[in-house]
Amino acid sequence: MAKLKKRATPVVPSDSAFAGTQLSLFQAFLCNTEDERDRLSNTVELWDSIPKYAVTQQNMNKARTKEGFLPRLEKTFIYKKNEYKVRISPAQIDDEEGGEKSYYPGANEEIIEDALRKIAVEQYKGFFDQPEFKSGVVFSINLLRNELKKRGHTRSYQEIIRGLNILAGSHIEILLPDGKGFAKTNYLPSLAAVSRSRWTEDPEARWVAHFHPLVTQSISSITYRQYNYHLMMSHTSQLARWLHKVLSHNYVNAALTVPYCISLASIKRDSGLLECKRINDDVRKLENVLKELIEHKVLFGYTKTDKRGDRNKIDDIDYVLSPHSDFVRDIKAANKRQQIGKTPDEKTIRN
């Protein structure tokens, strides 16, 4: 059974942290109805481009020592034409035998973080403390479970507790292109929790989680973007969810006459989610994802061009993605919302 790590009594941020222009802009969306607003959340500059949830449970099991430990993980990715390195140290989680076992954050932790960020756009749930440069969310286990269930990802109490402990216990270091570290902290730098006995008495008892500094920086500098979170969460593949977020954040000029160009190699490198031994298997996995995005009206279609090397072997594949009109509409709304954020007029956006 998953157990909570012993942590300090939850301390709710000051009232001023739940107000202010920057937070209001983060929580406001360009939409027409409450139903539309319910489907929206934010992608975050740089943070959502890092391959930080890219290890499957199967690969974790293979990499663990007989004592249950995992080594530090290193990956590289390209962001705005610069190469970055990320180092991930796993969390040590209590197991059922009374020992400890290492876990990297994976797909389960990713959707938990996405759900927490969605909860944070609700008034009096998210906070942004400018003087302390901290942001985060106040939530209950019931609220988080219901949010996940609503988006098609039902999780047990134990699964959520373990996921939160992994997020709070895993350390991530991001290195700049010059090799110097510029962000070293845990995925959730602070997590204050109540005990399970208290949760049984009061399912609405509060937890307080602080987001990674890159999320805080994005809120401060308004570099996040509105996107269709509900649709993203409906994708069955982690890679489909990753690609949907990447397109939502980067494909700002989306139009039926302006396709998006991307390669198999760049997706493999930047997502960390194509780990097949044979390139044909990576291709099959990616194209199944593209078909799912077409079915979900993110893409209208795609074309591809093989890049072949010695003995006519495929070295890479260039993909040209055509957006669906629904996705183009979402991007145009996100662009307008971001423009409003730079010169806020609260009458034009919906809290």
Tab-separated table of C-alpha atoms in Angstrom:
chain	number	residue	atom	x	y	z
A	1	MET	CA	0.000	0.000	0.000
A	2	ALA	CA	1.321	3.444	-0.890
A	3	LYS	CA	2.234	5.542	2.113
A	4	LEU	CA	2.749	9.237	2.439
A	5	LYS	CA	6.225	10.502	3.082
A	6	LYS	CA	6.318	12.411	6.338
A	7	ARG	CA	6.021	16.076	5.498
A	8	ALA	CA	5.253	19.327	7.213
A	9	THR	CA	1.708	20.382	8.031
A	10	PRO	CA	0.231	22.036	4.945
A	11	VAL	CA	0.765	25.782	4.915
A	12	VAL	CA	-1.634	27.618	2.642
A	13	PRO	CA	-0.057	30.601	0.869
A	14	SER	CA	-1.161	34.103	1.810
A	15	ASP	CA	-4.389	35.520	0.388
A	16	SER	CA	-2.425	37.843	-1.889
A	17	ALA	CA	-0.902	34.818	-3.664
A	18	PHE	CA	-4.383	33.808	-4.868
A	19	ALA	CA	-4.936	37.137	-6.619
A	20	GLY	CA	-3.004	39.528	-8.821
A	21	THR	CA	-2.789	40.219	-12.530
A	22	GLN	CA	-0.303	37.494	-13.490
A	23	LEU	CA	-2.340	34.741	-11.852
A	24	SER	CA	-5.606	36.097	-13.253
A	25	LEU	CA	-4.146	35.985	-16.756
A	26	PHE	CA	-2.961	32.391	-16.235
A	27	GLN	CA	-6.452	31.404	-15.070
A	28	ALA	CA	-8.366	33.277	-17.788
A	29	PHE	CA	-9.143	31.798	-21.205
A	30	LEU	CA	-10.524	33.068	-24.473
A	31	CYS	CA	-13.763	31.112	-24.814
A	32	ASN	CA	-17.508	31.591	-25.048
A	33	THR	CA	-19.010	29.205	-22.502
A	34	GLU	CA	-18.204	27.493	-19.221
A	35	ASP	CA	-18.188	24.165	-21.067
A	36	GLU	CA	-15.483	25.469	-23.403
A	37	ARG	CA	-13.516	26.830	-20.454
A	38	ASP	CA	-13.672	23.454	-18.736
A	39	ARG	CA	-11.789	21.916	-21.666
A	40	LEU	CA	-8.882	24.380	-21.554
A	41	SER	CA	-5.569	24.550	-19.728
A	42	ASN	CA	-2.047	25.885	-20.411
A	43	THR	CA	1.092	24.547	-22.040
A	44	VAL	CA	4.260	25.865	-20.400
A	45	GLU	CA	7.313	27.327	-22.110
A	46	LEU	CA	10.354	24.987	-22.089
A	47	TRP	CA	9.026	22.797	-19.250
A	48	ASP	CA	6.617	20.932	-21.549
A	49	SER	CA	9.382	20.423	-24.127
A	50	ILE	CA	11.628	18.438	-21.769
A	51	PRO	CA	11.576	14.607	-22.134
A	52	LYS	CA	11.063	14.201	-18.396
A	53	TYR	CA	8.394	11.478	-18.329
A	54	ALA	CA	9.880	9.225	-20.978
A	55	VAL	CA	10.601	5.975	-19.106
A	56	THR	CA	8.082	3.149	-19.232
A	57	GLN	CA	7.391	0.843	-16.302
A	58	GLN	CA	8.839	-2.034	-18.332
A	59	ASN	CA	12.126	-0.208	-18.927
A	60	MET	CA	12.289	0.787	-15.261
A	61	ASN	CA	11.952	-2.837	-14.220
A	62	LYS	CA	14.769	-3.827	-16.591
A	63	ALA	CA	17.094	-1.086	-15.327
A	64	ARG	CA	16.618	-1.663	-11.588
A	65	THR	CA	19.332	-3.380	-9.591
A	66	LYS	CA	18.387	-6.400	-7.503
A	67	GLU	CA	18.257	-4.009	-4.543
A	68	GLY	CA	15.563	-2.007	-6.348
A	69	PHE	CA	17.617	1.052	-7.279
A	70	LEU	CA	17.851	2.993	-10.540
A	71	PRO	CA	20.762	5.090	-11.842
A	72	ARG	CA	20.590	8.757	-12.734
A	73	LEU	CA	19.100	9.171	-16.198
A	74	GLU	CA	20.469	11.555	-18.842
A	75	LYS	CA	18.761	12.716	-22.026
A	76	THR	CA	19.353	15.452	-24.589
A	77	PHE	CA	16.769	17.476	-26.472
A	78	ILE	CA	16.598	20.472	-28.786
A	79	TYR	CA	14.643	23.570	-27.802
A	80	LYS	CA	14.589	26.648	-30.042
A	81	LYS	CA	17.573	25.299	-31.983
A	82	ASN	CA	19.701	24.864	-28.835
A	83	GLU	CA	20.710	21.502	-27.391
A	84	TYR	CA	19.919	20.936	-23.718
A	85	LYS	CA	20.730	18.084	-21.397
A	86	VAL	CA	18.445	16.860	-18.649
A	87	ARG	CA	19.510	14.697	-15.699
A	88	ILE	CA	16.829	12.875	-13.739
A	89	SER	CA	17.421	11.244	-10.361
A	90	PRO	CA	14.663	8.798	-9.366
A	91	ALA	CA	12.502	9.002	-6.266
A	92	GLN	CA	12.911	6.428	-3.515
A	93	ILE	CA	9.469	5.063	-2.685
A	94	ASP	CA	8.544	2.745	0.195
A	95	ASP	CA	7.503	-0.688	-1.056
A	96	GLU	CA	5.104	-3.210	0.439
A	97	GLU	CA	7.941	-5.210	2.034
A	98	GLY	CA	9.105	-2.263	4.107
A	99	GLY	CA	12.046	-1.430	1.870
A	100	GLU	CA	12.538	1.166	-0.834
A	101	LYS	CA	12.357	1.050	-4.608
A	102	SER	CA	13.432	3.634	-7.179
A	103	TYR	CA	11.000	5.182	-9.644
A	104	TYR	CA	11.482	7.630	-12.483
A	105	PRO	CA	8.474	9.848	-13.213
A	106	GLY	CA	6.497	8.267	-16.049
A	107	ALA	CA	3.185	8.539	-17.877
A	108	ASN	CA	1.147	8.275	-14.664
A	109	GLU	CA	3.029	11.156	-13.053
A	110	GLU	CA	2.706	13.238	-16.214
A	111	ILE	CA	-1.088	13.108	-16.231
A	112	ILE	CA	-1.140	13.855	-12.490
A	113	GLU	CA	0.943	16.979	-13.086
A	114	ASP	CA	-1.290	17.967	-16.021
A	115	ALA	CA	-4.357	17.529	-13.792
A	116	LEU	CA	-2.793	19.622	-11.011
A	117	ARG	CA	-2.086	22.408	-13.491
A	118	LYS	CA	-5.693	22.220	-14.664
A	119	ILE	CA	-6.936	22.515	-11.086
A	120	ALA	CA	-4.623	25.520	-10.637
A	121	VAL	CA	-6.558	27.545	-13.220
A	122	GLU	CA	-9.583	27.496	-10.939
A	123	GLN	CA	-10.053	30.537	-8.729
A	124	TYR	CA	-8.738	30.082	-5.172
A	125	LYS	CA	-7.006	26.824	-6.169
A	126	GLY	CA	-3.920	28.110	-7.977
A	127	PHE	CA	-1.490	30.585	-6.439
A	128	PHE	CA	1.409	32.748	-7.595
A	129	ASP	CA	3.635	34.391	-4.992
A	130	GLN	CA	5.641	37.020	-6.853
A	131	PRO	CA	7.893	38.127	-3.930
A	132	GLU	CA	8.835	34.509	-3.119
A	133	PHE	CA	8.741	33.503	-6.805
A	134	LYS	CA	6.628	30.422	-6.160
A	135	SER	CA	3.527	29.022	-7.803
A	136	GLY	CA	1.379	26.002	-7.155
A	137	VAL	CA	-1.994	24.590	-6.303
A	138	VAL	CA	-4.140	23.813	-3.272
A	139	PHE	CA	-6.186	20.661	-3.782
A	140	SER	CA	-7.731	17.617	-2.160
A	141	ILE	CA	-7.319	13.978	-3.114
A	142	ASN	CA	-11.004	13.849	-3.999
A	143	LEU	CA	-10.638	16.845	-6.292
A	144	LEU	CA	-7.602	15.343	-8.036
A	145	ARG	CA	-9.225	11.916	-8.394
A	146	ASN	CA	-12.379	13.453	-9.830
A	147	GLU	CA	-10.391	15.567	-12.280
A	148	LEU	CA	-8.487	12.524	-13.530
A	149	LYS	CA	-11.673	10.451	-13.782
A	150	LYS	CA	-13.408	13.245	-15.677
A	151	ARG	CA	-10.636	13.137	-18.292
A	152	GLY	CA	-10.716	9.354	-18.658
A	153	HIS	CA	-7.839	8.472	-16.311
A	154	THR	CA	-9.353	6.864	-13.222
A	155	ARG	CA	-6.744	6.280	-10.517
A	156	SER	CA	-6.918	4.669	-7.083
A	157	TYR	CA	-5.953	6.470	-3.901
A	158	GLN	CA	-2.714	4.438	-3.734
A	159	GLU	CA	-1.796	5.252	-7.345
A	160	ILE	CA	-2.284	8.966	-6.765
A	161	ILE	CA	-0.285	8.963	-3.531
A	162	ARG	CA	2.573	7.091	-5.169
A	163	GLY	CA	2.485	9.440	-8.156
A	164	LEU	CA	2.620	12.509	-5.920
A	165	ASN	CA	5.489	11.014	-3.925
A	166	ILE	CA	7.390	10.268	-7.147
A	167	LEU	CA	6.869	13.842	-8.372
A	168	ALA	CA	7.978	15.265	-5.033
A	169	GLY	CA	10.942	12.893	-4.704
A	170	SER	CA	12.385	12.922	-8.237
A	171	HIS	CA	15.115	15.474	-8.931
A	172	ILE	CA	15.596	17.095	-12.324
A	173	GLU	CA	18.584	19.115	-13.476
A	174	ILE	CA	18.423	21.057	-16.736
A	175	LEU	CA	21.707	22.076	-18.338
A	176	LEU	CA	22.057	25.003	-20.696
A	177	PRO	CA	23.781	24.569	-24.067
A	178	ASP	CA	27.059	25.828	-22.555
A	179	GLY	CA	26.985	22.963	-20.057
A	180	LYS	CA	26.093	25.067	-17.039
A	181	GLY	CA	23.170	24.018	-14.878
A	182	PHE	CA	20.407	26.562	-14.545
A	183	ALA	CA	17.605	24.604	-12.886
A	184	LYS	CA	18.128	21.994	-10.185
A	185	THR	CA	15.109	20.993	-8.153
A	186	ASN	CA	12.442	18.316	-7.757
A	187	TYR	CA	9.494	18.069	-10.137
A	188	LEU	CA	7.292	19.329	-7.307
A	189	PRO	CA	9.755	21.303	-5.140
A	190	SER	CA	7.365	21.222	-2.190
A	191	LEU	CA	4.463	18.937	-1.332
A	192	ALA	CA	2.669	19.269	1.982
A	193	ALA	CA	0.207	16.468	2.648
A	194	VAL	CA	-2.264	15.226	5.211
A	195	SER	CA	-2.195	11.660	6.535
A	196	ARG	CA	-4.452	8.953	5.165
A	197	SER	CA	-6.342	8.750	8.462
A	198	ARG	CA	-7.104	12.450	8.158
A	199	TRP	CA	-8.089	11.941	4.514
A	200	THR	CA	-10.540	9.207	5.562
A	201	GLU	CA	-12.118	11.633	8.024
A	202	ASP	CA	-12.105	14.520	5.555
A	203	PRO	CA	-11.719	13.719	1.834
A	204	GLU	CA	-11.549	17.460	1.184
A	205	ALA	CA	-8.518	17.982	3.439
A	206	ARG	CA	-6.046	20.120	1.585
A	207	TRP	CA	-2.679	19.424	0.058
A	208	VAL	CA	-0.343	22.139	-1.160
A	209	ALA	CA	1.998	21.499	-4.098
A	210	HIS	CA	4.534	23.946	-5.512
A	211	PHE	CA	5.182	23.787	-9.245
A	212	HIS	CA	8.614	23.643	-10.851
A	213	PRO	CA	10.336	27.074	-11.159
A	214	LEU	CA	9.977	26.903	-14.953
A	215	VAL	CA	6.193	26.870	-14.509
A	216	THR	CA	6.493	29.853	-12.175
A	217	GLN	CA	8.699	31.635	-14.700
A	218	SER	CA	6.162	30.993	-17.446
A	219	ILE	CA	3.339	32.439	-15.332
A	220	SER	CA	5.463	35.479	-14.532
A	221	SER	CA	6.509	36.167	-18.127
A	222	ILE	CA	3.226	35.051	-19.807
A	223	THR	CA	4.926	32.470	-22.030
A	224	TYR	CA	2.239	29.783	-21.511
A	225	ARG	CA	-0.397	29.067	-24.153
A	226	GLN	CA	-4.037	28.078	-24.010
A	227	TYR	CA	-4.800	24.625	-25.461
A	228	ASN	CA	-7.446	21.900	-25.589
A	229	TYR	CA	-6.447	19.997	-22.453
A	230	HIS	CA	-9.552	17.791	-22.454
A	231	LEU	CA	-8.816	16.563	-25.968
A	232	MET	CA	-5.141	16.029	-25.125
A	233	MET	CA	-6.078	13.903	-22.113
A	234	SER	CA	-8.402	11.803	-24.285
A	235	HIS	CA	-5.531	10.457	-26.398
A	236	THR	CA	-4.686	6.851	-25.571
A	237	SER	CA	-0.969	7.193	-26.304
A	238	GLN	CA	1.530	9.153	-24.208
A	239	LEU	CA	3.305	10.090	-27.436
A	240	ALA	CA	0.040	11.464	-28.875
A	241	ARG	CA	-0.415	13.605	-25.764
A	242	TRP	CA	3.184	14.844	-26.050
A	243	LEU	CA	2.826	15.716	-29.742
A	244	HIS	CA	-0.504	17.474	-29.169
A	245	LYS	CA	1.108	19.708	-26.524
A	246	VAL	CA	4.131	20.407	-28.720
A	247	LEU	CA	1.922	21.395	-31.642
A	248	SER	CA	-0.278	23.529	-29.388
A	249	HIS	CA	2.703	25.455	-28.064
A	250	ASN	CA	4.920	25.724	-31.147
A	251	TYR	CA	2.608	25.658	-34.167
A	252	VAL	CA	1.485	29.273	-33.687
A	253	ASN	CA	0.981	29.920	-37.417
A	254	ALA	CA	-1.242	26.884	-37.945
A	255	ALA	CA	-3.367	27.197	-41.070
A	256	LEU	CA	-4.741	24.881	-43.708
A	257	THR	CA	-2.134	26.263	-46.124
A	258	VAL	CA	0.744	26.290	-43.605
A	259	PRO	CA	1.764	22.728	-42.618
A	260	TYR	CA	4.037	21.747	-39.736
A	261	CYS	CA	7.297	19.982	-40.608
A	262	ILE	CA	8.916	17.537	-38.214
A	263	SER	CA	11.175	14.501	-38.521
A	264	LEU	CA	11.153	11.045	-37.013
A	265	ALA	CA	14.616	11.688	-35.545
A	266	SER	CA	13.559	14.906	-33.815
A	267	ILE	CA	10.465	13.267	-32.323
A	268	LYS	CA	12.563	10.336	-31.111
A	269	ARG	CA	15.136	12.672	-29.525
A	270	ASP	CA	12.841	15.306	-28.021
A	271	SER	CA	10.039	13.063	-26.744
A	272	GLY	CA	12.181	10.175	-25.534
A	273	LEU	CA	9.172	7.976	-26.287
A	274	LEU	CA	10.394	6.123	-29.378
A	275	GLU	CA	12.775	3.502	-28.017
A	276	CYS	CA	12.249	0.610	-30.416
A	277	LYS	CA	15.298	-1.329	-31.596
A	278	ARG	CA	14.129	-1.269	-35.217
A	279	ILE	CA	13.331	1.960	-37.038
A	280	ASN	CA	10.331	0.293	-38.688
A	281	ASP	CA	8.786	-0.248	-35.256
A	282	ASP	CA	9.340	3.420	-34.354
A	283	VAL	CA	7.695	4.408	-37.637
A	284	ARG	CA	4.714	2.159	-36.969
A	285	LYS	CA	4.296	3.572	-33.456
A	286	LEU	CA	4.526	7.178	-34.632
A	287	GLU	CA	2.132	6.708	-37.530
A	288	ASN	CA	-0.422	5.089	-35.227
A	289	VAL	CA	-0.163	8.270	-33.150
A	290	LEU	CA	-0.659	10.438	-36.228
A	291	LYS	CA	-3.744	8.408	-37.143
A	292	GLU	CA	-5.128	8.971	-33.640
A	293	LEU	CA	-4.553	12.720	-33.948
A	294	ILE	CA	-6.391	12.644	-37.271
A	295	GLU	CA	-9.305	10.773	-35.670
A	296	HIS	CA	-9.394	13.363	-32.857
A	297	LYS	CA	-9.377	16.270	-35.330
A	298	VAL	CA	-5.994	17.656	-34.356
A	299	LEU	CA	-4.568	16.796	-37.776
A	300	PHE	CA	-6.255	16.583	-41.151
A	301	GLY	CA	-3.531	14.402	-42.640
A	302	TYR	CA	0.178	14.004	-43.276
A	303	THR	CA	2.708	13.173	-45.953
A	304	LYS	CA	6.183	11.750	-45.504
A	305	THR	CA	9.499	11.585	-47.310
A	306	ASP	CA	12.033	8.860	-46.560
A	307	LYS	CA	15.680	9.860	-46.168
A	308	ARG	CA	17.793	6.883	-47.159
A	309	GLY	CA	21.462	6.122	-46.691
A	310	ASP	CA	23.729	3.190	-47.473
A	311	ARG	CA	22.073	0.148	-49.058
A	312	ASN	CA	18.873	2.169	-49.369
A	313	LYS	CA	18.353	1.931	-45.607
A	314	ILE	CA	15.968	4.475	-44.068
A	315	ASP	CA	17.984	6.885	-41.900
A	316	ASP	CA	15.156	9.295	-41.110
A	317	ILE	CA	11.699	10.358	-42.277
A	318	ASP	CA	10.449	13.906	-42.776
A	319	TYR	CA	6.763	14.399	-41.967
A	320	VAL	CA	4.581	17.249	-43.181
A	321	LEU	CA	1.530	17.581	-40.914
A	322	SER	CA	-1.646	19.312	-42.091
A	323	PRO	CA	-3.829	20.713	-39.285
A	324	HIS	CA	-7.529	20.075	-38.868
A	325	SER	CA	-9.743	23.166	-38.972
A	326	ASP	CA	-10.708	22.537	-35.319
A	327	PHE	CA	-7.054	22.725	-34.296
A	328	VAL	CA	-6.539	25.877	-36.376
A	329	ARG	CA	-9.447	27.458	-34.503
A	330	ASP	CA	-7.863	26.473	-31.172
A	331	ILE	CA	-4.528	28.002	-32.197
A	332	LYS	CA	-6.129	31.262	-33.317
A	333	ALA	CA	-7.903	31.540	-29.967
A	334	ALA	CA	-4.627	30.843	-28.147
A	335	ASN	CA	-2.834	33.505	-30.190
A	336	LYS	CA	-5.497	36.097	-29.423
A	337	ARG	CA	-5.516	35.185	-25.744
A	338	GLN	CA	-1.738	35.613	-25.578
A	339	GLN	CA	-1.981	39.021	-27.238
A	340	ILE	CA	-4.606	40.035	-24.698
A	341	GLY	CA	-2.289	38.828	-21.940
A	342	LYS	CA	0.370	41.293	-23.031
A	343	THR	CA	-2.162	44.151	-22.868
A	344	PRO	CA	-4.831	42.734	-20.531
A	345	ASP	CA	-8.463	43.722	-20.841
A	346	GLU	CA	-10.364	41.578	-18.382
A	347	LYS	CA	-13.630	42.090	-20.238
A	348	THR	CA	-12.383	40.093	-23.206
A	349	ILE	CA	-11.246	36.991	-21.362
A	350	ARG	CA	-13.180	34.597	-19.185
A	351	ASN	CA	-12.153	33.719	-15.625
